[in-house]
Amino acid sequence: MALLTDELRAWIGREVHYPAREELGRASIRYFALAMGDDNPLYVDDAYAQAAGYPSVIAPPTLVCETCQYAHRPPDEDGYIGHEWHLPVPDARMIRAGNDYEFMRPVLPTDRISVTWTLADIAERSSSRGGTQLFVSSVATYRDAAGAVVAINRETLVYQPLGAQ
Amino acid sequence: MIRPTRDPATIRVGDALPAREQRFTQVDLVAYGAATWDWHRLHYDLEYARTKKLPGTLVDGQAFGAVFARAALDWAGPRAFIARLGFKMKSMAFAGDTLIARGEVTAVRALDDGVHLVTLAQRLTNGERVCAEATTEVRVPAPAGR
């Protein structure tokens, strides 16, 4: 049975914008570094960061692409508050295939980052476990308060049917 | 006194990054989820994970990006900048797993102003299994005064 229906195809090209709700903030930066056990002083020590040529502490590079800080909604049934297309794919397990991040400049605690998600493509491919699965490619573009792009995240998720294998 | 940034003139194709261990306990998964505003049940609710036919609570694959970035920057130094980091998942990791990041230099290219673009091939292993593979491009500036 084909997973990629016309109904699903119609989702390709959709776009959702999440405006910045506040500055990224020093607390978010320190929290992330602490959670990863990353003791790099660039993330917590202004004097150190300035000696390295930055205006202040900076965010760990991938934080901007990993955080759902842009989100502002109650958790869904999976507990998730971040961006999700909620595609009409019945009884599937969603697995990450990969991410490709591009960074234009270091992100600062004073940055107000907005995010635009675009559904770039949906493709159905055969699975090594038999049957087929859906590859959903999205692009998240992160912009600062001036509208300049600070990072791009190309993400591919796989929807694996949980039915009989 | 800040740590020195690696002099790009000394970087050669084949140079290895030091291996870096990253353990993901259940506490680490909760901390990472909270720090990234990600409350998805997959990362802490074992019964839920089992309904998705997973053997344990899942390490968020995006955390692998942070592990790769840290390994690259700890090696390159504080003035280095990651311009691109692309990673592909090869297998899932679960609470209690200890992953090891390794990598080596696959290309060095001089850009303007003494800045070099250094390409790294990085891998994250989970015991015998490869967890994820990354291609990372790091901009490394020349030391001041050159």
Short mmCIF file of C-alpha atoms in Angstrom, two decimals:
data_model
loop_
_atom_site.label_atom_id
_atom_site.label_comp_id
_atom_site.label_asym_id
_atom_site.label_seq_id
_atom_site.Cartn_x
_atom_site.Cartn_y
_atom_site.Cartn_z
CA MET A 1 0.00 0.00 0.00
CA ALA A 2 1.38 3.40 -0.89
CA LEU A 3 2.20 5.56 2.12
CA LEU A 4 2.65 8.69 0.04
CA THR A 5 -0.93 9.70 -0.64
CA ASP A 6 -2.14 12.73 -2.59
CA GLU A 7 -3.29 14.15 0.73
CA LEU A 8 0.29 13.96 2.02
CA ARG A 9 1.79 15.32 -1.19
CA ALA A 10 -0.30 18.44 -0.72
CA TRP A 11 1.74 19.19 2.42
CA ILE A 12 4.94 19.75 0.46
CA GLY A 13 5.80 23.45 0.41
CA ARG A 14 3.95 24.32 3.61
CA GLU A 15 5.59 26.90 5.83
CA VAL A 16 5.22 27.82 9.50
CA HIS A 17 6.79 30.84 11.15
CA TYR A 18 7.68 31.11 14.84
CA PRO A 19 8.48 34.67 15.92
CA ALA A 20 11.14 35.26 18.57
CA ARG A 21 9.51 35.52 22.02
CA GLU A 22 12.53 36.83 23.85
CA GLU A 23 16.31 37.05 23.66
CA LEU A 24 18.02 33.66 23.64
CA GLY A 25 19.48 34.59 27.03
CA ARG A 26 22.47 33.62 29.09
CA ALA A 27 20.48 31.14 31.17
CA SER A 28 19.56 29.11 28.06
CA ILE A 29 23.19 29.03 26.97
CA ARG A 30 24.55 27.97 30.36
CA TYR A 31 21.75 25.40 30.81
CA PHE A 32 22.58 23.76 27.46
CA ALA A 33 26.32 23.65 28.18
CA LEU A 34 25.65 22.23 31.64
CA ALA A 35 23.27 19.57 30.26
CA MET A 36 25.91 18.46 27.74
CA GLY A 37 28.69 18.57 30.33
CA ASP A 38 30.50 21.08 28.09
CA ASP A 39 32.90 23.15 30.21
CA ASN A 40 34.01 25.49 27.39
CA PRO A 41 34.37 28.96 29.04
CA LEU A 42 33.15 30.65 25.82
CA TYR A 43 29.62 29.82 26.96
CA VAL A 44 29.80 31.20 30.51
CA ASP A 45 32.71 33.62 30.90
CA ASP A 46 32.40 37.07 29.23
CA ALA A 47 36.05 38.03 29.82
CA TYR A 48 37.24 34.77 28.26
CA ALA A 49 34.90 35.14 25.28
CA GLN A 50 36.02 38.75 24.75
CA ALA A 51 39.68 37.70 24.85
CA ALA A 52 38.82 35.26 22.05
CA GLY A 53 37.33 38.10 20.00
CA TYR A 54 33.58 37.83 20.72
CA PRO A 55 31.42 40.66 22.13
CA SER A 56 30.26 38.45 25.04
CA VAL A 57 29.65 34.79 25.78
CA ILE A 58 28.33 32.95 22.73
CA ALA A 59 25.93 30.04 22.34
CA PRO A 60 27.26 26.55 21.64
CA PRO A 61 27.01 26.37 17.83
CA THR A 62 24.25 23.80 17.48
CA LEU A 63 22.05 25.15 20.31
CA VAL A 64 20.02 27.38 18.00
CA CYS A 65 19.09 24.37 15.85
CA GLU A 66 18.48 22.00 18.77
CA THR A 67 16.31 24.15 21.02
CA CYS A 68 12.53 24.48 20.83
CA GLN A 69 12.73 27.79 22.70
CA TYR A 70 10.75 29.38 19.84
CA ALA A 71 7.75 27.21 20.80
CA HIS A 72 4.74 28.49 22.70
CA ARG A 73 1.98 25.92 23.00
CA PRO A 74 0.88 23.22 25.41
CA PRO A 75 2.55 19.83 24.93
CA ASP A 76 0.90 17.45 22.45
CA GLU A 77 0.06 13.84 23.38
CA ASP A 78 3.72 12.90 22.94
CA GLY A 79 4.76 15.66 25.34
CA TYR A 80 6.28 17.70 22.50
CA ILE A 81 6.01 21.48 22.18
CA GLY A 82 8.43 22.04 19.28
CA HIS A 83 7.67 22.28 15.60
CA GLU A 84 5.87 19.25 14.20
CA TRP A 85 3.96 18.96 10.97
CA HIS A 86 1.55 16.40 12.45
CA LEU A 87 1.36 14.67 9.08
CA PRO A 88 -1.54 12.29 8.51
CA VAL A 89 0.55 9.08 8.70
CA PRO A 90 -1.29 6.45 10.74
CA ASP A 91 0.51 4.33 13.34
CA ALA A 92 4.10 5.19 12.48
CA ARG A 93 7.28 5.68 14.44
CA MET A 94 9.25 8.82 13.67
CA ILE A 95 13.05 8.41 13.51
CA ARG A 96 15.72 11.01 12.76
CA ALA A 97 17.69 10.29 9.58
CA GLY A 98 20.01 13.27 9.80
CA ASN A 99 20.54 17.00 10.03
CA ASP A 100 22.68 19.34 8.00
CA TYR A 101 23.44 22.61 9.78
CA GLU A 102 24.90 25.71 8.21
CA PHE A 103 26.05 28.54 10.48
CA MET A 104 26.65 32.13 9.40
CA ARG A 105 27.87 33.68 12.67
CA PRO A 106 28.08 32.91 16.39
CA VAL A 107 24.77 33.44 18.18
CA LEU A 108 24.82 35.80 21.18
CA PRO A 109 22.65 35.77 24.31
CA THR A 110 21.08 39.07 23.17
CA ASP A 111 19.93 37.62 19.85
CA ARG A 112 16.19 37.36 19.22
CA ILE A 113 15.91 34.36 16.92
CA SER A 114 12.82 33.65 14.85
CA VAL A 115 12.37 30.37 12.97
CA THR A 116 10.64 29.51 9.71
CA TRP A 117 10.01 25.83 8.95
CA THR A 118 9.35 24.71 5.38
CA LEU A 119 8.30 21.23 4.35
CA ALA A 120 10.72 20.67 1.46
CA ASP A 121 9.89 17.14 0.33
CA ILE A 122 8.24 13.82 1.14
CA ALA A 123 9.54 10.67 -0.51
CA GLU A 124 8.61 7.01 -0.13
CA ARG A 125 11.49 4.54 -0.22
CA SER A 126 11.86 0.85 0.45
CA SER A 127 13.04 -0.17 3.88
CA SER A 128 15.81 -2.69 4.56
CA ARG A 129 13.31 -4.33 6.94
CA GLY A 130 10.78 -4.84 4.16
CA GLY A 131 7.94 -2.60 3.04
CA THR A 132 8.41 1.11 2.57
CA GLN A 133 8.91 4.17 4.76
CA LEU A 134 8.48 7.91 4.32
CA PHE A 135 11.39 10.37 4.27
CA VAL A 136 10.23 13.85 5.24
CA SER A 137 12.68 16.69 4.58
CA SER A 138 12.22 20.06 6.26
CA VAL A 139 14.25 23.25 6.29
CA ALA A 140 14.37 25.52 9.32
CA THR A 141 15.76 29.00 8.77
CA TYR A 142 16.85 30.99 11.84
CA ARG A 143 16.92 34.78 11.61
CA ASP A 144 18.02 37.54 13.98
CA ALA A 145 16.02 40.67 14.82
CA ALA A 146 17.37 42.42 11.70
CA GLY A 147 16.14 39.56 9.52
CA ALA A 148 19.63 38.24 8.74
CA VAL A 149 19.93 34.47 8.52
CA VAL A 150 22.15 33.12 11.32
CA ALA A 151 21.65 29.39 10.69
CA ILE A 152 19.91 26.89 8.42
CA ASN A 153 18.90 23.40 9.49
CA ARG A 154 18.04 20.82 6.83
CA GLU A 155 16.41 17.93 8.62
CA THR A 156 15.24 14.53 7.42
CA LEU A 157 12.91 12.40 9.51
CA VAL A 158 11.72 8.90 8.65
CA TYR A 159 8.20 7.68 9.34
CA GLN A 160 8.35 3.90 9.81
CA PRO A 161 5.00 2.08 9.80
CA LEU A 162 4.54 0.20 13.09
CA GLY A 163 2.19 -2.38 11.57
CA ALA A 164 3.12 -5.96 10.66
CA GLN A 165 6.72 -6.14 9.47
CA MET B 1 44.65 33.53 29.45
CA ILE B 2 42.59 31.74 26.82
CA ARG B 3 43.38 28.41 25.26
CA PRO B 4 45.32 28.78 22.00
CA THR B 5 43.52 28.26 18.72
CA ARG B 6 45.19 25.69 16.49
CA ASP B 7 47.44 27.28 13.87
CA PRO B 8 45.87 26.28 10.54
CA ALA B 9 49.33 26.16 8.92
CA THR B 10 50.08 23.12 11.09
CA ILE B 11 46.90 21.19 10.25
CA ARG B 12 47.37 18.26 7.89
CA VAL B 13 44.99 15.86 6.18
CA GLY B 14 44.88 12.71 8.31
CA ASP B 15 45.37 14.51 11.65
CA ALA B 16 43.22 12.77 14.26
CA LEU B 17 41.00 14.48 16.83
CA PRO B 18 41.31 13.12 20.36
CA ALA B 19 38.61 10.55 21.15
CA ARG B 20 35.90 12.03 23.37
CA GLU B 21 33.53 10.01 25.52
CA GLN B 22 29.95 11.14 26.09
CA ARG B 23 27.75 9.21 28.49
CA PHE B 24 23.97 9.53 28.27
CA THR B 25 22.36 8.48 31.54
CA GLN B 26 18.61 8.93 32.06
CA VAL B 27 19.48 12.07 34.04
CA ASP B 28 21.48 13.39 31.06
CA LEU B 29 18.51 12.77 28.75
CA VAL B 30 16.17 14.69 31.05
CA ALA B 31 18.69 17.53 31.38
CA TYR B 32 19.18 17.73 27.62
CA GLY B 33 15.43 17.63 26.97
CA ALA B 34 14.83 20.42 29.47
CA ALA B 35 17.71 22.53 28.16
CA THR B 36 16.33 22.28 24.60
CA TRP B 37 12.67 22.80 25.56
CA ASP B 38 11.98 19.27 24.34
CA TRP B 39 9.60 17.37 26.62
CA HIS B 40 9.00 14.46 24.24
CA ARG B 41 8.13 11.28 26.17
CA LEU B 42 10.56 9.20 24.10
CA HIS B 43 13.41 10.59 26.19
CA TYR B 44 12.12 9.69 29.68
CA ASP B 45 8.93 7.58 29.54
CA LEU B 46 9.95 3.92 29.17
CA GLU B 47 6.39 2.59 28.80
CA TYR B 48 5.74 5.08 26.03
CA ALA B 49 9.03 4.15 24.31
CA ARG B 50 7.95 0.50 24.38
CA THR B 51 4.67 1.36 22.64
CA LYS B 52 6.92 2.68 19.84
CA LYS B 53 8.71 -0.70 19.85
CA LEU B 54 11.91 0.76 21.31
CA PRO B 55 13.92 -1.14 23.94
CA GLY B 56 14.65 1.92 26.08
CA THR B 57 14.29 5.68 26.40
CA LEU B 58 15.85 7.28 23.36
CA VAL B 59 18.85 9.60 23.20
CA ASP B 60 17.74 12.61 21.11
CA GLY B 61 19.63 12.31 17.83
CA GLN B 62 20.07 16.08 17.77
CA ALA B 63 22.31 15.79 20.83
CA PHE B 64 24.80 14.04 18.56
CA GLY B 65 25.22 17.34 16.73
CA ALA B 66 26.30 18.96 20.00
CA VAL B 67 28.74 16.11 20.67
CA PHE B 68 30.31 16.48 17.21
CA ALA B 69 30.51 20.26 17.54
CA ARG B 70 32.14 20.05 20.94
CA ALA B 71 34.75 17.53 19.79
CA ALA B 72 35.57 19.73 16.78
CA LEU B 73 35.83 22.97 18.78
CA ASP B 74 37.78 21.47 21.68
CA TRP B 75 40.30 20.36 19.06
CA ALA B 76 40.34 23.58 16.97
CA GLY B 77 40.23 26.15 19.79
CA PRO B 78 38.17 29.18 20.86
CA ARG B 79 38.56 31.33 17.72
CA ALA B 80 37.46 28.53 15.38
CA PHE B 81 33.96 28.67 13.91
CA ILE B 82 31.85 25.77 12.67
CA ALA B 83 30.40 26.80 9.31
CA ARG B 84 28.71 23.51 8.53
CA LEU B 85 27.90 20.31 10.38
CA GLY B 86 25.99 17.56 8.63
CA PHE B 87 25.31 14.28 10.39
CA LYS B 88 23.53 11.08 9.45
CA MET B 89 22.09 8.64 11.96
CA LYS B 90 23.29 5.06 11.66
CA SER B 91 21.78 3.47 14.79
CA MET B 92 19.77 4.52 17.82
CA ALA B 93 21.22 5.04 21.31
CA PHE B 94 19.35 4.60 24.59
CA ALA B 95 19.64 5.78 28.18
CA GLY B 96 22.71 4.23 29.78
CA ASP B 97 24.78 4.14 26.57
CA THR B 98 28.27 5.62 26.42
CA LEU B 99 29.23 7.00 23.02
CA ILE B 100 32.70 7.81 21.74
CA ALA B 101 33.34 10.59 19.21
CA ARG B 102 36.34 10.27 16.92
CA GLY B 103 37.38 12.14 13.82
CA GLU B 104 40.10 13.17 11.46
CA VAL B 105 40.96 15.93 9.01
CA THR B 106 39.97 15.13 5.42
CA ALA B 107 40.70 18.47 3.72
CA VAL B 108 42.36 21.82 4.41
CA ARG B 109 41.73 24.78 2.12
CA ALA B 110 43.09 28.33 2.45
CA LEU B 111 40.44 31.05 2.27
CA ASP B 112 40.97 34.81 2.40
CA ASP B 113 42.78 36.58 5.26
CA GLY B 114 44.72 33.51 6.38
CA VAL B 115 41.54 31.71 7.38
CA HIS B 116 41.55 28.00 6.54
CA LEU B 117 38.50 25.85 5.99
CA VAL B 118 39.18 22.50 7.64
CA THR B 119 36.92 19.55 6.81
CA LEU B 120 36.53 16.81 9.40
CA ALA B 121 35.06 13.33 9.10
CA GLN B 122 33.60 12.47 12.51
CA ARG B 123 32.02 9.31 13.88
CA LEU B 124 30.10 8.48 17.00
CA THR B 125 30.28 4.86 18.09
CA ASN B 126 28.20 2.95 20.61
CA GLY B 127 30.21 -0.16 21.46
CA GLU B 128 30.69 -1.96 18.16
CA ARG B 129 27.96 0.00 16.39
CA VAL B 130 28.32 3.27 14.53
CA CYS B 131 25.71 5.65 15.90
CA ALA B 132 26.20 8.63 13.59
CA GLU B 133 28.63 10.05 11.05
CA ALA B 134 29.32 13.72 10.43
CA THR B 135 31.04 15.96 7.94
CA THR B 136 32.09 19.15 9.69
CA GLU B 137 33.59 22.29 8.18
CA VAL B 138 35.52 24.48 10.60
CA ARG B 139 36.87 27.94 9.79
CA VAL B 140 40.20 28.33 11.59
CA PRO B 141 41.80 31.81 11.58
CA ALA B 142 45.54 32.38 11.34
CA PRO B 143 47.24 33.44 14.59
CA ALA B 144 47.16 37.22 15.18
CA GLY B 145 49.93 39.08 13.36
CA ARG B 146 50.23 36.76 10.41
#
